[in-house]
Coordinates of N, CA and C in Angstrom, one line a residue:
M1 N -1.2 16.7 12.6 CA -1.3 15.7 11.5 C -2.7 15.8 10.9
N2 N -2.8 16.2 9.6 CA -4.1 16.4 9.0 C -4.0 15.9 7.5
F3 N -5.1 15.3 7.1 CA -5.2 14.8 5.7 C -6.7 14.8 5.4
N4 N -7.1 15.8 4.6 CA -8.5 15.9 4.2 C -8.6 15.3 2.8
T5 N -9.6 14.4 2.7 CA -9.8 13.7 1.4 C -11.1 13.0 1.4
D6 N -11.6 12.6 0.2 CA -12.8 11.8 0.1 C -12.3 10.4 0.2
I7 N -12.5 9.8 1.4 CA -12.0 8.5 1.7 C -12.6 7.4 0.8
F8 N -13.7 7.6 0.2 CA -14.3 6.6 -0.6 C -13.7 6.5 -2.0
T9 N -13.1 7.6 -2.4 CA -12.4 7.6 -3.8 C -10.9 7.5 -3.7
Q10 N -10.3 7.8 -2.6 CA -8.9 7.9 -2.5 C -8.2 6.6 -2.9
F11 N -8.6 5.5 -2.4 CA -8.1 4.2 -2.8 C -8.7 3.7 -4.2
D12 N -10.0 3.8 -4.2 CA -10.7 3.2 -5.4 C -10.4 3.9 -6.7
K13 N -10.3 5.2 -6.7 CA -10.1 5.9 -8.0 C -8.7 6.4 -8.2
K14 N -8.1 6.9 -7.1 CA -6.7 7.5 -7.3 C -5.7 6.4 -7.1
W15 N -5.9 5.4 -6.3 CA -5.0 4.3 -6.0 C -3.8 4.9 -5.2
A16 N -2.9 4.0 -4.7 CA -1.8 4.4 -3.9 C -0.7 3.4 -4.1
L17 N 0.5 3.9 -3.8 CA 1.6 2.9 -3.7 C 1.8 2.6 -2.2
L18 N 1.9 1.3 -2.0 CA 2.2 0.8 -0.6 C 3.6 0.3 -0.7
T19 N 4.5 0.8 0.2 CA 5.9 0.6 0.1 C 6.4 0.1 1.5
A20 N 7.2 -1.0 1.5 CA 7.7 -1.5 2.8 C 9.2 -1.9 2.5
G21 N 9.9 -1.7 3.6 CA 11.4 -2.0 3.5 C 12.1 -0.7 3.9
N22 N 13.4 -0.7 3.6 CA 14.3 0.4 3.9 C 15.0 0.9 2.7
K23 N 15.7 1.9 2.7 CA 16.4 2.5 1.6 C 17.2 1.5 0.8
E24 N 17.8 0.6 1.5 CA 18.7 -0.4 0.9 C 17.9 -1.5 0.2
S25 N 16.8 -1.8 0.7 CA 16.0 -3.0 0.2 C 14.5 -2.8 0.5
F26 N 13.7 -2.5 -0.5 CA 12.3 -2.2 -0.4 C 11.6 -2.7 -1.6
N27 N 10.3 -2.8 -1.5 CA 9.4 -3.0 -2.7 C 8.2 -2.2 -2.5
T28 N 7.6 -1.9 -3.7 CA 6.4 -1.1 -3.7 C 5.4 -1.7 -4.6
M29 N 4.1 -1.5 -4.4 CA 3.1 -2.0 -5.3 C 1.9 -1.1 -5.2
T30 N 1.1 -1.1 -6.3 CA -0.1 -0.3 -6.3 C -1.2 -1.0 -5.5
V31 N -2.0 -0.3 -4.8 CA -3.1 -0.8 -4.0 C -4.3 0.1 -4.4
S32 N -5.5 -0.6 -4.5 CA -6.7 0.2 -4.7 C -7.8 -0.2 -3.7
W33 N -7.4 -1.2 -2.8 CA -8.3 -1.6 -1.7 C -7.7 -1.1 -0.4
G34 N -8.5 -0.4 0.3 CA -8.0 0.1 1.6 C -9.1 1.0 2.3
G35 N -8.7 1.4 3.5 CA -9.6 2.3 4.2 C -8.9 3.1 5.2
M36 N -9.5 4.1 5.7 CA -9.0 5.0 6.7 C -10.0 5.2 7.8
G37 N -9.5 5.3 9.0 CA -10.4 5.5 10.1 C -9.7 5.6 11.5
T38 N -10.4 5.2 12.5 CA -9.9 5.2 13.9 C -10.1 3.8 14.5
L39 N -9.1 3.3 15.1 CA -9.1 2.0 15.8 C -8.2 2.1 17.0
W40 N -8.7 1.6 18.1 CA -7.9 1.7 19.4 C -7.4 3.1 19.7
S41 N -8.3 4.1 19.4 CA -8.1 5.5 19.6 C -6.9 6.0 18.8
K42 N -6.6 5.4 17.7 CA -5.5 5.8 16.9 C -6.0 6.0 15.4
P43 N -5.4 7.0 14.7 CA -5.7 7.1 13.3 C -5.0 5.9 12.5
V44 N -5.8 5.2 11.7 CA -5.3 4.0 11.1 C -5.7 4.0 9.6
V45 N -4.9 3.2 8.9 CA -5.2 2.8 7.5 C -5.2 1.3 7.5
T46 N -6.0 0.8 6.6 CA -6.1 -0.6 6.3 C -5.8 -0.9 4.9
A47 N -4.9 -1.8 4.6 CA -4.5 -2.2 3.3 C -4.6 -3.7 3.1
Y48 N -4.9 -4.2 1.9 CA -5.0 -5.6 1.7 C -4.0 -6.0 0.6
V49 N -3.2 -7.0 0.9 CA -2.1 -7.5 0.1 C -2.2 -9.0 -0.1
R50 N -2.2 -9.4 -1.3 CA -2.2 -10.9 -1.6 C -0.9 -11.5 -1.1
T51 N -1.1 -12.7 -0.5 CA 0.1 -13.4 0.0 C 1.1 -13.7 -1.0
S52 N 0.8 -13.7 -2.3 CA 1.7 -14.0 -3.4 C 2.6 -12.8 -3.8
R53 N 2.2 -11.7 -3.3 CA 2.9 -10.4 -3.8 C 4.3 -10.3 -3.1
Y54 N 5.2 -9.8 -3.8 CA 6.6 -9.6 -3.3 C 6.6 -8.6 -2.1
T55 N 5.8 -7.6 -2.2 CA 5.7 -6.6 -1.1 C 5.2 -7.3 0.2
H56 N 4.4 -8.3 0.1 CA 4.0 -9.0 1.3 C 5.1 -9.5 2.1
E57 N 6.2 -9.9 1.5 CA 7.4 -10.4 2.3 C 8.0 -9.2 3.1
F58 N 8.0 -8.0 2.5 CA 8.6 -6.9 3.2 C 7.7 -6.4 4.3
L59 N 6.4 -6.4 4.0 CA 5.4 -6.1 5.1 C 5.5 -7.0 6.3
D60 N 5.7 -8.2 6.1 CA 5.8 -9.2 7.2 C 7.0 -9.0 8.1
K61 N 8.1 -8.5 7.5 CA 9.4 -8.4 8.3 C 9.6 -7.0 8.8
E62 N 8.9 -6.0 8.3 CA 9.1 -4.6 8.7 C 8.1 -4.1 9.7
D63 N 8.4 -3.1 10.5 CA 7.4 -2.5 11.4 C 6.7 -1.4 10.8
Y64 N 7.3 -0.8 9.8 CA 6.7 0.4 9.2 C 6.4 0.2 7.7
F65 N 5.5 1.0 7.1 CA 5.2 1.0 5.7 C 4.6 2.4 5.4
T66 N 4.6 2.7 4.1 CA 4.0 3.9 3.7 C 2.9 3.6 2.6
L67 N 1.9 4.5 2.6 CA 0.9 4.6 1.6 C 1.1 6.0 1.0
S68 N 1.3 6.1 -0.3 CA 1.6 7.4 -1.0 C 0.6 7.5 -2.1
F69 N 0.1 8.8 -2.3 CA -0.9 9.1 -3.3 C -0.3 10.1 -4.2
Y70 N -0.7 10.1 -5.5 CA 0.0 10.8 -6.6 C -1.0 11.6 -7.5
P71 N -0.5 12.6 -8.2 CA -1.4 13.3 -9.1 C -1.8 12.3 -10.2
E72 N -2.9 12.7 -10.9 CA -3.5 11.9 -12.0 C -2.4 11.5 -13.1
D73 N -1.5 12.4 -13.4 CA -0.5 12.1 -14.4 C 0.5 11.0 -14.1
Y74 N 0.4 10.4 -12.9 CA 1.2 9.3 -12.5 C 0.5 8.0 -12.7
K75 N -0.7 8.0 -13.2 CA -1.5 6.8 -13.4 C -0.8 5.7 -14.2
R76 N -0.1 6.1 -15.2 CA 0.7 5.1 -16.0 C 1.7 4.4 -15.1
I77 N 2.4 5.1 -14.3 CA 3.4 4.5 -13.3 C 2.7 3.6 -12.3
L78 N 1.5 4.0 -11.8 CA 0.8 3.2 -10.9 C 0.3 1.9 -11.5
I79 N 0.0 2.0 -12.8 CA -0.4 0.8 -13.5 C 0.8 -0.2 -13.6
E80 N 1.9 0.3 -13.9 CA 3.2 -0.5 -14.0 C 3.5 -1.1 -12.6
M81 N 3.4 -0.3 -11.6 CA 3.8 -0.8 -10.2 C 2.8 -1.9 -9.7
G82 N 1.6 -1.9 -10.3 CA 0.6 -2.9 -9.9 C 0.6 -4.1 -10.8
S83 N 1.2 -4.0 -12.0 CA 1.1 -5.1 -12.9 C 2.4 -5.9 -13.0
K84 N 3.5 -5.3 -12.5 CA 4.8 -6.0 -12.6 C 5.4 -6.2 -11.2
S85 N 6.0 -7.3 -11.0 CA 6.6 -7.7 -9.7 C 8.0 -7.1 -9.5
G86 N 8.3 -6.8 -8.3 CA 9.6 -6.4 -7.9 C 10.6 -7.5 -8.0
R87 N 10.1 -8.7 -8.2 CA 11.0 -9.9 -8.4 C 11.5 -9.8 -9.9
D88 N 10.8 -9.1 -10.7 CA 11.1 -9.1 -12.2 C 11.7 -7.7 -12.7
I89 N 11.3 -6.6 -12.0 CA 11.8 -5.3 -12.4 C 12.4 -4.6 -11.1
D90 N 13.2 -3.6 -11.4 CA 13.9 -2.9 -10.3 C 13.0 -1.7 -9.9
K91 N 12.1 -1.9 -8.9 CA 11.2 -0.9 -8.5 C 11.9 0.1 -7.6
M92 N 13.1 -0.2 -7.0 CA 13.8 0.7 -6.2 C 14.4 1.8 -7.0
N93 N 14.6 1.6 -8.3 CA 15.1 2.7 -9.2 C 14.3 2.9 -10.4
Y94 N 13.0 2.9 -10.2 CA 12.1 3.0 -11.4 C 12.0 4.4 -11.9
E95 N 12.1 4.5 -13.2 CA 12.1 5.8 -13.9 C 10.8 6.6 -13.6
G96 N 10.9 7.8 -13.1 CA 9.8 8.6 -12.8 C 9.5 8.6 -11.3
L97 N 10.2 7.8 -10.6 CA 10.0 7.8 -9.1 C 11.3 7.9 -8.4
T98 N 11.4 8.8 -7.4 CA 12.6 9.1 -6.7 C 12.4 8.6 -5.2
A99 N 13.0 7.5 -4.9 CA 12.9 6.9 -3.5 C 13.4 7.9 -2.5
K100 N 12.7 8.0 -1.4 CA 13.0 9.0 -0.4 C 12.8 8.3 1.0
E101 N 13.8 8.3 1.8 CA 13.7 7.7 3.1 C 12.9 8.5 4.0
V102 N 12.0 7.9 4.8 CA 11.2 8.6 5.8 C 11.2 7.7 7.0
G103 N 11.9 8.1 8.0 CA 12.1 7.3 9.2 C 12.7 6.0 8.9
D104 N 12.0 4.9 9.3 CA 12.4 3.6 9.1 C 11.9 2.9 7.8
T105 N 11.4 3.7 6.9 CA 10.8 3.1 5.6 C 11.0 4.1 4.5
V106 N 10.3 3.9 3.4 CA 10.5 4.6 2.1 C 9.2 5.1 1.5
T107 N 9.3 6.3 0.9 CA 8.2 6.8 0.0 C 8.9 7.3 -1.2
F108 N 8.2 8.1 -2.0 CA 8.8 8.7 -3.2 C 8.5 10.2 -3.2
A109 N 9.5 10.9 -3.7 CA 9.5 12.4 -3.6 C 8.3 12.9 -4.4
E110 N 7.8 12.2 -5.4 CA 6.8 12.7 -6.3 C 5.4 12.6 -5.7
A111 N 5.2 11.9 -4.5 CA 3.9 11.8 -3.9 C 3.3 13.1 -3.5
E112 N 2.0 13.2 -3.7 CA 1.3 14.4 -3.2 C 1.2 14.3 -1.7
V113 N 0.8 13.1 -1.2 CA 0.7 12.8 0.2 C 1.2 11.4 0.5
T114 N 2.0 11.3 1.6 CA 2.4 10.0 2.1 C 2.0 9.9 3.5
L115 N 1.4 8.7 3.8 CA 1.0 8.3 5.1 C 2.1 7.3 5.6
V116 N 2.8 7.7 6.7 CA 3.8 6.8 7.3 C 3.1 6.0 8.4
C117 N 3.1 4.7 8.3 CA 2.3 3.9 9.1 C 3.2 2.9 9.9
K118 N 2.8 2.7 11.2 CA 3.4 1.7 12.0 C 2.5 0.5 12.0
K119 N 3.0 -0.7 11.6 CA 2.1 -1.9 11.5 C 1.6 -2.2 12.9
L120 N 0.3 -2.4 13.1 CA -0.3 -2.7 14.3 C -0.9 -4.1 14.3
F121 N -1.3 -4.6 13.1 CA -2.1 -5.8 13.1 C -2.0 -6.4 11.7
K122 N -2.1 -7.7 11.6 CA -2.1 -8.5 10.4 C -3.1 -9.6 10.6
Q123 N -4.0 -9.8 9.6 CA -4.9 -10.9 9.7 C -5.2 -11.5 8.3
E124 N -5.2 -12.8 8.2 CA -5.5 -13.4 6.9 C -7.0 -13.3 6.7
L125 N -7.4 -13.0 5.5 CA -8.8 -13.0 5.1 C -9.2 -14.4 4.8
A126 N -9.9 -15.0 5.7 CA -10.3 -16.4 5.5 C -11.3 -16.5 4.4
V127 N -11.0 -17.2 3.3 CA -12.0 -17.3 2.2 C -13.3 -17.9 2.6
D128 N -13.2 -18.8 3.6 CA -14.5 -19.5 4.1 C -15.4 -18.5 4.7
N129 N -14.9 -17.3 5.1 CA -15.8 -16.3 5.7 C -16.3 -15.2 4.8
I130 N -15.9 -15.4 3.5 CA -16.3 -14.4 2.5 C -17.4 -14.9 1.6
P131 N -18.4 -14.1 1.3 CA -19.5 -14.6 0.5 C -19.0 -15.2 -0.8
K132 N -19.7 -16.2 -1.3 CA -19.3 -17.0 -2.5 C -19.2 -16.1 -3.7
D133 N -20.1 -15.2 -3.9 CA -20.0 -14.4 -5.1 C -18.7 -13.5 -5.2
I134 N -18.2 -13.1 -4.0 CA -17.0 -12.4 -3.9 C -15.8 -13.3 -4.1
V135 N -15.9 -14.5 -3.5 CA -14.8 -15.5 -3.7 C -14.7 -15.8 -5.2
D136 N -15.8 -16.0 -5.9 CA -15.8 -16.4 -7.3 C -15.3 -15.2 -8.1
A137 N -15.5 -14.0 -7.7 CA -15.1 -12.8 -8.5 C -13.6 -12.5 -8.3
F138 N -13.1 -12.8 -7.0 CA -11.7 -12.3 -6.7 C -10.7 -13.3 -6.3
Y139 N -11.2 -14.6 -6.0 CA -10.2 -15.5 -5.4 C -10.1 -16.8 -6.2
T140 N -10.8 -17.0 -7.3 CA -10.7 -18.2 -8.0 C -9.3 -18.2 -8.7
G141 N -8.5 -19.2 -8.4 CA -7.2 -19.3 -9.0 C -6.2 -18.3 -8.6
D142 N -6.4 -17.5 -7.5 CA -5.4 -16.5 -7.0 C -5.3 -16.6 -5.5
S143 N -4.2 -16.1 -4.9 CA -4.0 -16.2 -3.5 C -4.9 -15.2 -2.8
A144 N -5.2 -15.6 -1.5 CA -6.0 -14.7 -0.6 C -5.2 -13.4 -0.2
H145 N -5.9 -12.5 0.4 CA -5.3 -11.3 0.9 C -5.0 -11.4 2.4
D146 N -4.0 -10.7 2.8 CA -3.9 -10.4 4.3 C -4.3 -9.0 4.4
M147 N -4.9 -8.7 5.6 CA -5.3 -7.3 5.9 C -4.2 -6.8 6.9
Y148 N -3.7 -5.6 6.6 CA -2.7 -5.0 7.4 C -3.4 -3.7 7.9
I149 N -3.2 -3.5 9.2 CA -3.7 -2.2 9.8 C -2.5 -1.5 10.3
G150 N -2.3 -0.2 9.9 CA -1.2 0.6 10.4 C -1.6 1.8 11.0
E151 N -1.0 2.2 12.1 CA -1.3 3.5 12.7 C -0.6 4.6 11.9
V152 N -1.3 5.6 11.5 CA -0.7 6.7 10.8 C 0.1 7.6 11.8
V153 N 1.4 7.5 11.7 CA 2.3 8.2 12.6 C 2.7 9.6 12.1
E154 N 2.6 9.7 10.7 CA 3.0 11.0 10.1 C 2.3 11.1 8.8
V155 N 1.9 12.3 8.5 CA 1.4 12.7 7.2 C 2.3 13.7 6.5
I156 N 2.9 13.3 5.4 CA 3.8 14.2 4.7 C 3.1 14.7 3.4
T157 N 3.1 16.0 3.2 CA 2.5 16.5 2.0 C 3.6 17.2 1.2
N158 N 3.4 17.1 -0.1 CA 4.4 17.7 -1.1 C 3.9 18.9 -1.6
E159 N 4.0 20.0 -0.9 CA 3.4 21.3 -1.3 C 4.5 22.3 -1.7

């Protein structure tokens, strides 16, 4: 299992689709906050999802999720996936993305790289523990994030 990347730009500049659920029922959303590293002697990713997001419901009930990364020409699709809710549009059959089952979850055939993750941990980000300037910038009038840590159990490359 190998994934070589600039971890400081992978989420922030390229973004990713976080997908949870199964082939019959799933949702996906764009994420730009996350990290990669090692925890409990396991390769892990960390992703942050607002409690108000539809994908949050799928993450809570499923054991696996994927983070998938795309070529630059998919930026328009990533913008759509981050600005529209699966409650309002059919993300399971979105034009330009082909859902693909991987184990107990879903990715998309167009992804350059997919990290298949087993959920290990979830923690609410307590706004009281966050510096005021960050709260003012990111949480005024919006729901807090939950932090999800997933063990990377498979790296799928589309070469």
